[in-house]
XYZ file of C-alpha atoms in Angstrom:
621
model
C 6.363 -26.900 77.136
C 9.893 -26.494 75.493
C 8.750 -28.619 72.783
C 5.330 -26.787 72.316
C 7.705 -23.147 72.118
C 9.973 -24.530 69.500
C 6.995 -25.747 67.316
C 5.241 -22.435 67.509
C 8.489 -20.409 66.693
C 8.889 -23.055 63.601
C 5.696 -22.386 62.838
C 5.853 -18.490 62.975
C 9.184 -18.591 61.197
C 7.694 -20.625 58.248
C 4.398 -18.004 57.998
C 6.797 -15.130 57.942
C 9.375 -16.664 55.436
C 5.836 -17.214 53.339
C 4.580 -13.876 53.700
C 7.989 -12.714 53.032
C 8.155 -14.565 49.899
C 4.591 -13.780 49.081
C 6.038 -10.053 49.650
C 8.978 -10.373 47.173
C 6.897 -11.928 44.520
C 4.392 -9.292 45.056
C 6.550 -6.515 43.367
C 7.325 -8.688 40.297
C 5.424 -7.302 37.366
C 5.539 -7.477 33.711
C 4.712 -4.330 31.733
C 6.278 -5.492 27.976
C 6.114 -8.615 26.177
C 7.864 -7.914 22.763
C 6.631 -8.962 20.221
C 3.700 -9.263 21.753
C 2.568 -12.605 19.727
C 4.370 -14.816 16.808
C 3.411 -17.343 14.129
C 3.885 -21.033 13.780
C 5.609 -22.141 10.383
C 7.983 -19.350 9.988
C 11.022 -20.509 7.807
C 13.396 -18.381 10.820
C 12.102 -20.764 13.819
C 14.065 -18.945 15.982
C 12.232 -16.487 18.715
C 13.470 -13.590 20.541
C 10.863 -12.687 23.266
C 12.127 -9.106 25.402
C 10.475 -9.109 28.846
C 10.155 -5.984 30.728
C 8.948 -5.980 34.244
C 10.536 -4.995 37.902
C 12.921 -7.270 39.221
C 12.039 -10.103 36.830
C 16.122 -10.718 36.310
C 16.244 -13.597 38.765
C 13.154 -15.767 37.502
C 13.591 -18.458 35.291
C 10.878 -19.214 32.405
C 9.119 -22.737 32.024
C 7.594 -23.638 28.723
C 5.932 -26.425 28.172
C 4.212 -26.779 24.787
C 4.535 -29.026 21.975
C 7.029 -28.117 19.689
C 8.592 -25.262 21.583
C 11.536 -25.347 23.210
C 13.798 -22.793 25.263
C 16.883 -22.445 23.805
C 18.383 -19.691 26.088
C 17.760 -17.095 28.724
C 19.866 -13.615 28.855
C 20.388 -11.038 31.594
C 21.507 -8.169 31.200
C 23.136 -5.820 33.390
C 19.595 -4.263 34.020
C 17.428 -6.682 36.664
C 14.366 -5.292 34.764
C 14.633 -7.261 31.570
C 14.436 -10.845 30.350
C 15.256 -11.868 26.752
C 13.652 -15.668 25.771
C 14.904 -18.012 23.000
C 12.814 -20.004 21.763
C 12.633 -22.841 19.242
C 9.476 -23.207 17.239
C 9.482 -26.157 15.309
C 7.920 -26.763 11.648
C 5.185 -28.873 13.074
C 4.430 -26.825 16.394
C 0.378 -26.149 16.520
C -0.917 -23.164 16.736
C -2.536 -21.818 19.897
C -1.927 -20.288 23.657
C 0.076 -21.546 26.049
C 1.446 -20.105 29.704
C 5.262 -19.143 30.277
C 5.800 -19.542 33.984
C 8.292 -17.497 35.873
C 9.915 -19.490 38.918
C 12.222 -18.971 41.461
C 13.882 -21.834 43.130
C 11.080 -24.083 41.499
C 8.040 -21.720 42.877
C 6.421 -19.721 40.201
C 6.107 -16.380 40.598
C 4.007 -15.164 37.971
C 2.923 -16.560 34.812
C 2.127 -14.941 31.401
C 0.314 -16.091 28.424
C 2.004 -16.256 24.938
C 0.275 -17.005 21.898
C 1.393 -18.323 18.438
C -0.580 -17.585 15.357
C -1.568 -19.726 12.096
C -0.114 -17.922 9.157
C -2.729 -16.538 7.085
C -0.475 -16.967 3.772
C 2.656 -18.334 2.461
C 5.817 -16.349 2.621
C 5.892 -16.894 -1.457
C 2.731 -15.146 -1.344
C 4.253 -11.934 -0.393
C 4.497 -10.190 -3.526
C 6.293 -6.711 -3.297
C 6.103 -3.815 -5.171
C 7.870 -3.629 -8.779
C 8.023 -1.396 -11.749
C 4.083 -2.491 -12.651
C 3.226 0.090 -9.642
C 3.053 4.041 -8.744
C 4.206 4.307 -5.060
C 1.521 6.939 -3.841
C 3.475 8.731 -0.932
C 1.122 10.060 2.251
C 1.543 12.132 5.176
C -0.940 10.740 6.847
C -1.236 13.375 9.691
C -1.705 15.809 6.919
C -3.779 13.241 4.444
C -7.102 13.107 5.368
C -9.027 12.945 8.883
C -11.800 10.086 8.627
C -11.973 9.870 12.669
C -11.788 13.296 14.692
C -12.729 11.588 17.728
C -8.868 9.814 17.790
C -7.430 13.293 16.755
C -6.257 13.862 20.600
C -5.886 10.723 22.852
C -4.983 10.598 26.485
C -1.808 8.194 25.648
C -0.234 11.307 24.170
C 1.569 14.235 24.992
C 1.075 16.688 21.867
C -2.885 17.506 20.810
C -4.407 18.662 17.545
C -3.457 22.546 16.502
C -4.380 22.392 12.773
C -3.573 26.203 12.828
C 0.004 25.022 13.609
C 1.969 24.218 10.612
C 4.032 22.326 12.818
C 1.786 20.586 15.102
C -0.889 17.361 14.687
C -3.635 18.012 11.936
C -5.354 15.542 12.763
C -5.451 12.845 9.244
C -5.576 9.274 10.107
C -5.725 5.337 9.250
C -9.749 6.417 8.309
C -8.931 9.325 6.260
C -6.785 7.294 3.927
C -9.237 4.428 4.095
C -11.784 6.895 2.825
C -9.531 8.127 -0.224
C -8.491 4.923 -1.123
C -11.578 5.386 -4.128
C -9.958 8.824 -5.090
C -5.864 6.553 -5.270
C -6.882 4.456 -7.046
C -8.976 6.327 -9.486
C -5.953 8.360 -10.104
C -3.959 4.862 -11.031
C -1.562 4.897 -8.295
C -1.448 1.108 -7.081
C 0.897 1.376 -4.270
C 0.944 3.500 -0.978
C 4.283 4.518 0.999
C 2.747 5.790 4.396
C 5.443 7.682 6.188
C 5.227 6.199 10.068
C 2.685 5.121 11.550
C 4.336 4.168 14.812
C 3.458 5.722 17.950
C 5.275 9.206 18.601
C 4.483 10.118 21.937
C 6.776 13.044 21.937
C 6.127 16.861 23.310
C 6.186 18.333 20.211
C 6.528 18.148 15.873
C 5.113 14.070 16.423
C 3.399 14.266 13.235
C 6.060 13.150 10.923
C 6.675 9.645 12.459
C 10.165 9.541 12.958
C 10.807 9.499 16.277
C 9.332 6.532 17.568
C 8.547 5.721 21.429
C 6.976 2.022 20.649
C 8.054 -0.142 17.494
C 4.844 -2.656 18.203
C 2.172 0.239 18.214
C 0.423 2.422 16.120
C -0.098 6.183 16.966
C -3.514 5.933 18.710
C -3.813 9.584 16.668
C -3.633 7.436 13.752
C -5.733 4.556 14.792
C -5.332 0.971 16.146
C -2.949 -1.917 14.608
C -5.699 -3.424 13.437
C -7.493 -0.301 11.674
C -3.758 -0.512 10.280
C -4.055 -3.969 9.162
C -7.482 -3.827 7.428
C -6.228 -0.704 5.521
C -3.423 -2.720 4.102
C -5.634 -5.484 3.620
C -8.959 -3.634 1.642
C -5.899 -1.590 -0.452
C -4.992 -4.657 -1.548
C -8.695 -5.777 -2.606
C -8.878 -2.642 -4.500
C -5.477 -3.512 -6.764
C -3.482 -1.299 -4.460
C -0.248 -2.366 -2.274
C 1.056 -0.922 1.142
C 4.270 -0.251 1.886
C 5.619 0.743 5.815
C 8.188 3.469 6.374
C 10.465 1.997 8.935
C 13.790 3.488 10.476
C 16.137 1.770 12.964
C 18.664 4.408 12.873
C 16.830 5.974 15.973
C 14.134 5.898 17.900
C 12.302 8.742 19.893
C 13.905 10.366 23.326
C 10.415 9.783 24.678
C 10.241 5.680 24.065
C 9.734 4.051 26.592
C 12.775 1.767 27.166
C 15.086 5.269 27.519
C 13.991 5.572 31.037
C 15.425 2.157 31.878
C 17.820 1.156 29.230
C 18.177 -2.997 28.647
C 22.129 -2.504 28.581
C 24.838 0.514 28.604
C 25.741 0.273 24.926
C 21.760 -0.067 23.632
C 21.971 3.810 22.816
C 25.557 5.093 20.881
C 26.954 7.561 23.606
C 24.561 6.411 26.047
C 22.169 9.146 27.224
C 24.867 12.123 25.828
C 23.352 14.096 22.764
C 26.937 13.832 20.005
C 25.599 14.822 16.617
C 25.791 12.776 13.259
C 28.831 14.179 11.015
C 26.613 13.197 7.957
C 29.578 12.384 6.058
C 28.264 9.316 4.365
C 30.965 8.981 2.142
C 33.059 7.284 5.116
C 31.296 4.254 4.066
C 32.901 3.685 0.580
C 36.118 5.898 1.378
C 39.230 3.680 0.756
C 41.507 6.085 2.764
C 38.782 7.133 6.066
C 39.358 6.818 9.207
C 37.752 4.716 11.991
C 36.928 7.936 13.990
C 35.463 9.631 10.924
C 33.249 6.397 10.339
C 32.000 6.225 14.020
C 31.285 10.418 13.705
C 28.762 9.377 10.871
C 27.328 6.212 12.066
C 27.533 6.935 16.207
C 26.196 10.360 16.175
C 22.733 11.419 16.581
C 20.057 12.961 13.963
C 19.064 15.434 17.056
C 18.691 15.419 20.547
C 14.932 13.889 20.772
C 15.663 11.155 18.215
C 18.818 8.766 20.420
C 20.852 6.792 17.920
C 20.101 3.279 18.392
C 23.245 0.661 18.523
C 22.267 -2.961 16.261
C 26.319 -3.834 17.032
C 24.338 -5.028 20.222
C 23.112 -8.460 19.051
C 19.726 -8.018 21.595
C 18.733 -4.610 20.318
C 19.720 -6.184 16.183
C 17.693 -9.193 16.649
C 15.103 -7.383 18.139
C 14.393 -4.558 15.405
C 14.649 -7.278 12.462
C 11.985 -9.315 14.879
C 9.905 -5.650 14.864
C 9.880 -5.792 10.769
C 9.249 -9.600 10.638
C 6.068 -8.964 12.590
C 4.889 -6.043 10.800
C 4.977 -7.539 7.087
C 3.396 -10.876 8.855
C 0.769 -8.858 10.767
C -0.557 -6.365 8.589
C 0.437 -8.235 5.103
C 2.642 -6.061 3.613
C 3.680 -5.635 0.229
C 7.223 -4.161 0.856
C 9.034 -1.178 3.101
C 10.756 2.123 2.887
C 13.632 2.097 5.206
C 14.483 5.792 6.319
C 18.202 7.223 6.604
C 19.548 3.522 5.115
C 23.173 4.506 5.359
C 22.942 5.742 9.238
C 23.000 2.792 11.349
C 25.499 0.283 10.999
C 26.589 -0.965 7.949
C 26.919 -4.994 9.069
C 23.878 -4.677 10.572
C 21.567 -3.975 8.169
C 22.784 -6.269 5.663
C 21.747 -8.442 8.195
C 18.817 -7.199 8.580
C 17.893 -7.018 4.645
C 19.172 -10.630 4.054
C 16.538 -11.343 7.199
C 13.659 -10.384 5.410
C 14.297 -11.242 2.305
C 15.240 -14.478 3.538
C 11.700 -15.088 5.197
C 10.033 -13.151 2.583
C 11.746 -13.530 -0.880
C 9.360 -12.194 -3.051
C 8.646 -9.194 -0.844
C 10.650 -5.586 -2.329
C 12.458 -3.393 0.053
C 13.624 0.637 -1.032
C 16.083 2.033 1.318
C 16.894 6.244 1.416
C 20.146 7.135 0.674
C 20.251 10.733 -0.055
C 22.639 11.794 -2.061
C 22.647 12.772 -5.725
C 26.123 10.793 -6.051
C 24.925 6.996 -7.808
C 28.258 5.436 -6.433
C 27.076 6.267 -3.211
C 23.611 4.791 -3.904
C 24.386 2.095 -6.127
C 26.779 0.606 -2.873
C 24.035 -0.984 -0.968
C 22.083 -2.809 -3.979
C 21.729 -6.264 -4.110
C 24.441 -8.062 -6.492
C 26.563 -4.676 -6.658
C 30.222 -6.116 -6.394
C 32.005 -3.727 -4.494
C 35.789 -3.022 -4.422
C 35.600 -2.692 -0.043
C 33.654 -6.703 -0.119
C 30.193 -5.269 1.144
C 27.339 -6.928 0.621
C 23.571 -6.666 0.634
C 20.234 -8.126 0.435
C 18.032 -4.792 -0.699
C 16.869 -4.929 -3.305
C 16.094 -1.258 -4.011
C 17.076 2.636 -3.421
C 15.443 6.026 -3.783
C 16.730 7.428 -6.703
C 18.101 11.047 -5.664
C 20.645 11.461 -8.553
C 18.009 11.140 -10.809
C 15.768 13.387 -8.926
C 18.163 15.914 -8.979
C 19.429 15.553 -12.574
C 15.170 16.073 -13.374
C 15.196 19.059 -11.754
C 18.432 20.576 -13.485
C 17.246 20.042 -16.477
C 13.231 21.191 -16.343
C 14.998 24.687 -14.826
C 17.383 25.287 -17.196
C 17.608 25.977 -20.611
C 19.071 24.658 -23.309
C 21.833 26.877 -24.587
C 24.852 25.284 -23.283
C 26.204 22.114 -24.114
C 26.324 21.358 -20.115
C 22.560 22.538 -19.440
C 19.193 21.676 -19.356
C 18.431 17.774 -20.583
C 21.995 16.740 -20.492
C 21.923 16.409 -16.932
C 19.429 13.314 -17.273
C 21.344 11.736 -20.156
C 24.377 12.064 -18.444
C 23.164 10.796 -15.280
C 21.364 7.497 -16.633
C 24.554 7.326 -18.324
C 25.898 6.096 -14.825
C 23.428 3.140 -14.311
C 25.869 0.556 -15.335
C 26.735 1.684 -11.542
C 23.788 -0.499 -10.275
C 23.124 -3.926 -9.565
C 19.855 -3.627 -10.978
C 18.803 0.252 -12.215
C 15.252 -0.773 -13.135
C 14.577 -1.565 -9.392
C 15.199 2.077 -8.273
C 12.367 4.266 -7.078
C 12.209 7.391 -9.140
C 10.131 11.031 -8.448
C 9.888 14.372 -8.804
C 10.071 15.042 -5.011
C 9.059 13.521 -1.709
C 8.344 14.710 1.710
C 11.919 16.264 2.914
C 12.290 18.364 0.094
C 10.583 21.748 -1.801
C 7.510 20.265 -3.889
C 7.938 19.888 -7.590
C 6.438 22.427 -8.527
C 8.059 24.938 -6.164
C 11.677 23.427 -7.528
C 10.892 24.426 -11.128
C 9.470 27.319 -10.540
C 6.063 26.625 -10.789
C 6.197 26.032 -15.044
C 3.469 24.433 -15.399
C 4.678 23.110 -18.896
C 7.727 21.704 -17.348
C 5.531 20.362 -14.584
C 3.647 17.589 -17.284
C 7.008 17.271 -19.208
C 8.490 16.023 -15.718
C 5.300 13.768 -14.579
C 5.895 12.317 -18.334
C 9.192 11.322 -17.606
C 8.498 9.630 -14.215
C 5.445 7.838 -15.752
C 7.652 6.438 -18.740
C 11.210 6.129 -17.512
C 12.910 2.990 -15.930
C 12.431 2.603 -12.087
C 9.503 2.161 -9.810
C 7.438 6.067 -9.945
C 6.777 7.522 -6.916
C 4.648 10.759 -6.418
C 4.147 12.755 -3.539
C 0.253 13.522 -2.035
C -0.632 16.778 -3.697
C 1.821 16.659 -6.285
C -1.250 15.958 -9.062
C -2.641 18.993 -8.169
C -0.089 21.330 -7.814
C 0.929 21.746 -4.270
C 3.828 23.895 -3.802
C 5.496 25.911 -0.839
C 6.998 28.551 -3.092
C 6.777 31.349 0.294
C 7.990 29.077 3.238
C 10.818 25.697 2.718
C 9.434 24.780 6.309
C 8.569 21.062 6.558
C 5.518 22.334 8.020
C 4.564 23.762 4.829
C 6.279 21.504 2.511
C 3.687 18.749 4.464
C 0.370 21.118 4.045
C -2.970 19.505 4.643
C -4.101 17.847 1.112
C -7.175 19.526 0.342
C -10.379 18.098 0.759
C -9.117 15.884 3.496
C -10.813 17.823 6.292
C -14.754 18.502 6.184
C -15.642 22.057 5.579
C -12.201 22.203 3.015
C -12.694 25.666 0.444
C -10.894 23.437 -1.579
C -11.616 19.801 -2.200
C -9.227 18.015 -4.800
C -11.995 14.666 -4.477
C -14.334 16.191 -5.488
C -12.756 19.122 -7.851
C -14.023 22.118 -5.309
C -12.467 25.073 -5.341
C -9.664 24.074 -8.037
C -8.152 26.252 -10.550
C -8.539 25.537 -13.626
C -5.141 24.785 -13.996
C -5.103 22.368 -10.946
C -7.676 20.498 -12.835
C -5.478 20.101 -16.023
C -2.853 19.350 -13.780
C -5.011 16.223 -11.853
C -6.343 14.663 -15.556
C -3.384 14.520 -17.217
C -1.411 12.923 -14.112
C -4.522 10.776 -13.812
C -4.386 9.739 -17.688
C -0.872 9.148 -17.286
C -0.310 6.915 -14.711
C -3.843 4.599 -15.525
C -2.428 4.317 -19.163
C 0.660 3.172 -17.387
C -0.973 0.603 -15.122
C -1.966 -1.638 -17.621
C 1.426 -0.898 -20.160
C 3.582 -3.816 -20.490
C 6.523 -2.249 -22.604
C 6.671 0.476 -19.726
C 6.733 -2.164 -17.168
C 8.956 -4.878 -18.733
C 10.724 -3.056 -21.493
C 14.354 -2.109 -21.659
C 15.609 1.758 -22.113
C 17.517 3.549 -25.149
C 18.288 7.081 -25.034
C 19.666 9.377 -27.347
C 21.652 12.292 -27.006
C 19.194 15.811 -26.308
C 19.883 18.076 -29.542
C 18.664 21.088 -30.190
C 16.268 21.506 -26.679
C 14.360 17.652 -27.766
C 15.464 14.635 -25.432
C 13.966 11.229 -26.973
C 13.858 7.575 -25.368
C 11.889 4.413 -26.202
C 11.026 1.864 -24.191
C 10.678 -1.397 -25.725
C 10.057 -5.343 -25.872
C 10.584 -7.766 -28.926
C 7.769 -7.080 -29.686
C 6.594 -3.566 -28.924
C 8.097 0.194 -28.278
C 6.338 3.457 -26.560
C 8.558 6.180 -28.212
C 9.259 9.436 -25.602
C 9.755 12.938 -26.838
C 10.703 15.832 -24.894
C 10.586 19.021 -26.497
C 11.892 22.434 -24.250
C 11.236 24.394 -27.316
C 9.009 27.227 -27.613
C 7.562 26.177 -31.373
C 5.803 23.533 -32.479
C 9.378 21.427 -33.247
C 9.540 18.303 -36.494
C 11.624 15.009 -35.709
C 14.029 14.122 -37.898
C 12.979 10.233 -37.156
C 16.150 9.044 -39.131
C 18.640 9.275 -36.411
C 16.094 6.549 -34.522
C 16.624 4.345 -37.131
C 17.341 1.553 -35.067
C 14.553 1.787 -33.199
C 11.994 2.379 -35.479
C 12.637 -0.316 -37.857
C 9.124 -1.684 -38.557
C 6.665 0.861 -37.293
C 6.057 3.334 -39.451
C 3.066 5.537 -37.387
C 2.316 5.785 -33.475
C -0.556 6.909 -31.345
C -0.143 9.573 -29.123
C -1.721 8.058 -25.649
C -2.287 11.769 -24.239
C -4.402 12.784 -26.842
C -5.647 9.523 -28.416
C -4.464 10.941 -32.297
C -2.047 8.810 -35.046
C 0.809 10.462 -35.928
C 2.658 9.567 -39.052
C 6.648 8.746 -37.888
C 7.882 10.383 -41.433
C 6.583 13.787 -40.908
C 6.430 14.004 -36.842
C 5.848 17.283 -35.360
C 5.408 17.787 -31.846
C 3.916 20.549 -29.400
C 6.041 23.565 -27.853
C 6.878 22.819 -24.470
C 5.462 19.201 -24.295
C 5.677 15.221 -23.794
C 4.558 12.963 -26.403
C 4.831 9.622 -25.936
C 3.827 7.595 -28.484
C 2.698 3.319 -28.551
C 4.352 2.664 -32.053
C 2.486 0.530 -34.427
C-alpha cells in the first residue's frame, strides 16, 4: 500500500515536473533571426547570427552541419537575445540545416538556417567609377508603378500626396518603369536614397530613420522587387548604388523597445543633441568632451544615435551591408552623415567591405565645403593624427559650393565669379585620390540648382557642362534635367517635389515631354546630349586635368590622354568672346581644329570664337 502511494506520488511528481517544463518551454519564442540567411564561400568565414526571442538567454544552440562550426555564444545583460558565432568553412555546402536550442540537453525549440551558393565572385563586383553618371532618386517622390503598396498595414504613416511632407506614394515599380527614360538620358548609375523600412509616425519618406536594417519599406516594395531592380538596371548598362547610414537608426525600430545591451544607444534612451562640430575629428588641440558632443549626440529625437564602440551592434551593421551588396548585387553605396558615428569604427567597417568586395566603390557624405575636412577619410590620405581608411570615395561639397559661387557671381573682382573653382581644385593635392570624388550641382538636402543660381538658365548648361567634363564621378539630382527648382519654399518637402510624370494623370509629364516649357525641353536635350556623349568618352573618363587661370570672365580646362584632349571653355561674357589659343600652347601642340560635340560644327583653334554665356567643349583633332 505504502509502496503503491510512493509510486503514484513519483509518478505525479514526474508528470508535473514535465508539464512544468513543457510550460517553461512553451513561452520561448523567436521573433528575429538576423541576418536572416548567409552564403557559403565568403572570403570573411566568420558569422554573427542576433537571435531575438523571450527568454531565449539560457538555451544553448546545437549545430550540426558539415563545415560549420560554433565558435561562441554571447549573453547579454538582456535574457531576450542570443548572438551565434559561427565558422563557415571554404568547402561548407550549401543548403538548410536546423539550429537546436537546448536546455540541460532537451531542446526547446529549433530553427532553420540556411546558407546560400554565391551567385558571383566577389571580383565580380565592379563599382561605380568616373565612366558613370550617378542618377540620384527620391524614390517616394520618383515615380509610383504600384498604388496598391502605397499604404500597407505594417505601417504607421499612409499616402497624403497633398502633403509636401508626407508619403507620395513612388516605389521599387515606378523606378523600374523609368529605368527606359535613365538610361535614355545616359545616366548609368542610380543612388536610391533608403529604401529600408521607416515605420515611423510621421516625414518616413526620406529613409533615414530606419526601424529594420534587413527590410525594405513594404511602401516601396519587397527585397526581392529590390533585388530584380538592381539586377534588370544592370542588364540595361545601368549600376545601383544603396544609401546606407549607421549613424542612427529610427526611434520606432524595433530593437528600442528592448535594447540588446545598456550602451547599444549613446545616452541610452535620453534625447542629447549632436554639436555638429566635425572639425573635432582633425583638431590637434580638441577636447575629449568636445569629440563625444559631436560623435555621442543625436541628429533628433526620432533618429537614436547608434553606438559601433559596442563590438555586437559594429559587427552587426557591417554584417547588414555585407548582405545587402551580396543579396541584391550591388555595384557600390552612399554612406549618409560619414563623419557621425565613430571614427574607429567605420574604418572598420570600410576596410570590411572592401576587404570582401575589392573591386566594389564606396562614397561617403561629409558635408562641408572645407577639402581638409573631406580629403581626411580617403583611402591612402596620410594624415598628421595616424587615421586611416578603406573608402575609397567622398561627396564633393567644396566643389559644389565653389560651382555655385562662381555661376552667381560676376566677374569683376579678382576674388569673384570662376576663381572660386580654380582656386578650389587648386586644393586637390589634399586628396588621396581627387578623381574618385563624386561631383554635382546639388543633391537632395540642399536648394535645387537651379534655385541656387537664380534660375539663369545660361549658367544652368554652363554648370551641367562642367559636371559632365570635370574630374570626379557626376552626380545629378532627379529633376535637375528639367529644371526643378523650389525658388518659393527651402522646405525639404519641396526641395523633394514629385518628378513629373511619375504619377498617372501628371499635367506635366517629363517622359513623355507633356506639359514642358519650352525651355524645360532645351534644358532635358542638352543634359541628355551631354551626358550620352560622355558615356562612351574615354579622355573624359581616363584623362588627366589642366586648368588655367579664368581671365577676363573665360575659365578653360582640357582633359587629356597621350593620345587625345576634349578642350573646355567657359565663357560668363555677354558677347560672342575670341580665344587667344596661344596661352594653351602646351596643350594644343598638334591639333590644330576641334569639333564642338554640342553642336556637331569644326572650329578652327587659330581663330576660335565662342558663344555669350556658353560651354564649348571641344574633341581636338
Amino acid at each position: 500500500m505504502l509502496r503503491n502511494y510512493f509510486a503514484h506520488k513519483s509518478l505525479f511528481i514526474f508528470i508535473l515536473l514535465f508539464f512544468l517544463q513543457l510550460s517553461a518551454f512553451a513561452k520561448l519564442e523567436i521573433s528575429k533571426v538576423e541576418p536572416p540567411f548567409w552564403w557559403v564561400g565568403m572570403h570573411n568565414t566568420e558569422l554573427q547570427i542576433m537571435v531575438y526571442g523571450k527568454n531565449i538567454s539560457d538555451l544553448m544552440p546545437v549545430i550540426n552541419y558539415a563545415g560549420v562550426s560554433l565558435d561562441r555564444v554571447i549573453r547579454t545583460e538582456n535574457p531576450n537575445y542570443l548572438f551565434i558565432y559561427l565558422n563557415i568553412a571554404a568547402e561548407t555546402k550549401p543548403g538548410s540545416f536546423p539550429v537546436s536550442f537546448t536546455k540541460e540537453g532537451k531542446e526547446a525549440l529549433s530553427i532553420s538556417y540556411e546558407l546560400r551558393q554565391r551567385e558571383k565572385l566577389a571580383a565580380d563586383y565592379h563599382g561605380f567609377s568616373p565612366e558613370d553618371v550617378m542618377y540620384l532618386i527620391t524614390p517616394d517622390r520618383f515615380a509610383n508603378g504600384n498604388s496598391e503598396n502605397d499604404n500597407s498595414p505594417e505601417t504607421t504613416e499612409k499616402a497624403d500626396r497633398k502633403n509636401k511632407d508626407g508619403r507620395h506614394g513612388g516605389d521599387i515599380a515606378g523606378i523600374d518603369k523609368m529605368l527606359p527614360y535613365i538610361k535614355d538620358m545616359g545616366f548609368t548609375a542610380i543612388w536610391v536614397n533608403p529604401v529600408l523600412e521607416n515605420n515611423m509616425p510621421e516625414y518616413s519618406y526620406h529613409g533615414y530613420a530606419a526601424t529594420d536594417f534587413y527590410k525594405v519599406d513594404p511602401r516601396y516594395g519587397t527585397n526581392e522587387e529590390y533585388r530584380q531592380l538592381s539586377i534588370k538596371a544592370k542588364s540595361m548598362g545601368i549600376k545601383m548604388i544603396m544609401d546606407l547610414i549607421f549613424n542612427h537608426c529610427g526611434s520606432e525600430h524595433w530593437w528600442m523597445k528592448d535594447l540588446p545591451t545598456k550602451d547599444w544607444i549613446n545616452h541610452g534612451t535620453e534625447f542629447v543633441p549632436t554639436s555638429h562640430r566635425r572639425q573635432v575629428i582633425q583638431d590637434p588641440y580638441a577636447s575629449q568632451s568636445d569629440y563625444d558632443a559631436f560623435a555621442d549626440g543625436w541628429f533628433v529625437k526620432t533618429m537614436p544615435d547608434m553606438n559601433p564602440r559596442n563590438p555586437l551592434l559594429g559587427t552587426y551593421l557591417i554584417q547588414s551591408s555585407i548582405w545587402w551588396v551580396e543579396y541584391a548585387q550591388l555595384d557600390g553605396i552612399r554612406m549618409d552623415t560619414y563623419p557621425y558615428p565613430d571614427k574607429d569604427f567605420m574604418s572598420e567597417w570600410t576596410c570590411a567591405l572592401m576587404d570582401e568586395y575589392p573591386n566594389l566603390n564606396i562614397v561617403g557624405e561629409e558635408w562641408t565645403e572645407n577639402p581638409a575636412l573631406v580629403a581626411h577619410w580617403q583611402k591612402g590620405k596620410v594624415n598628421p593624427n595616424g587615421y586611416t581608411s578603406c573608402l575609397p570615395g567622398l561627396m564633393d561639397f567644396p566643389l559644389q559650393g565653389a560651382l555655385t559661387r562662381a555661376l552667381r557671381e560676376g566677374e569683376s573682382r579678382y576674388s569673384d565669379g570662376f576663381i572660386h573653382i580654380y582656386s578650389m581644385l587648386a586644393n586637390d593635392f589634399l586628396y588621396a585620390d581627387p578623381f574618385n570624388l563624386v561631383i554635382f550641382p546639388d543633391n537632395h538636402d540642399m536648394d535645387r540648382f537651379y534655385t541656387q543660381i537664380n534660375e539663369d538658365f545660361d549658367m544652368y548648361k554652363l554648370g551641367l557642362a562642367f559636371i559632365a567634363t570635370m574630374r570626379g564621378i557626376p552626380q545629378i539630382y532627379y529633376g535637375t534635367e528639367v529644371l526643378m527648382e523650389n525658388t518659393d519654399s527651402r522646405d525639404h518637402g519641396t526641395i523633394r517635389s514629385d518628378f513629373p510624370g511619375g504619377w498617372e494623370g501628371d499635367a506635366v509629364n517629363a517622359v513623355t515631354g507633356k506639359g514642358l516649357s519650352d525651355q524645360q525641353k532645351e534644358a532635358q536635350d542638352f543634359a541628355k546630349r551631354l551626358f550620352n556623349w560622355r558615356k562612351d568618352n574615354k579622355t573624359i573618363h581616363q584623362g588627366k586635368l589642366m586648368q588655367f587661370s579664368p581671365e577676363n570672365g573665360v575659365y578653360v580646362y582640357f582633359r587629356y590622354t597621350e593620345d587625345d584632349c576634349v578642350m573646355v571653355i567657359l565663357n560668363k561674357n555677354k558677347k560672342p568672346t575670341f580665344i587667344d589659343t596661344d596661352r594653351f600652347a602646351e596643350r594644343l601642340m598638334g591639333f590644330s581644329k576641334g569639333k564642338d560635340v554640342l553642336t556637331g560644327k569644326a572650329l578652327n583653334l587659330n581663330d576660335l570664337v565662342v558663344p555669350a554665356r556658353s560651354a564649348t567643349i571641344l574633341e581636338l583633332e
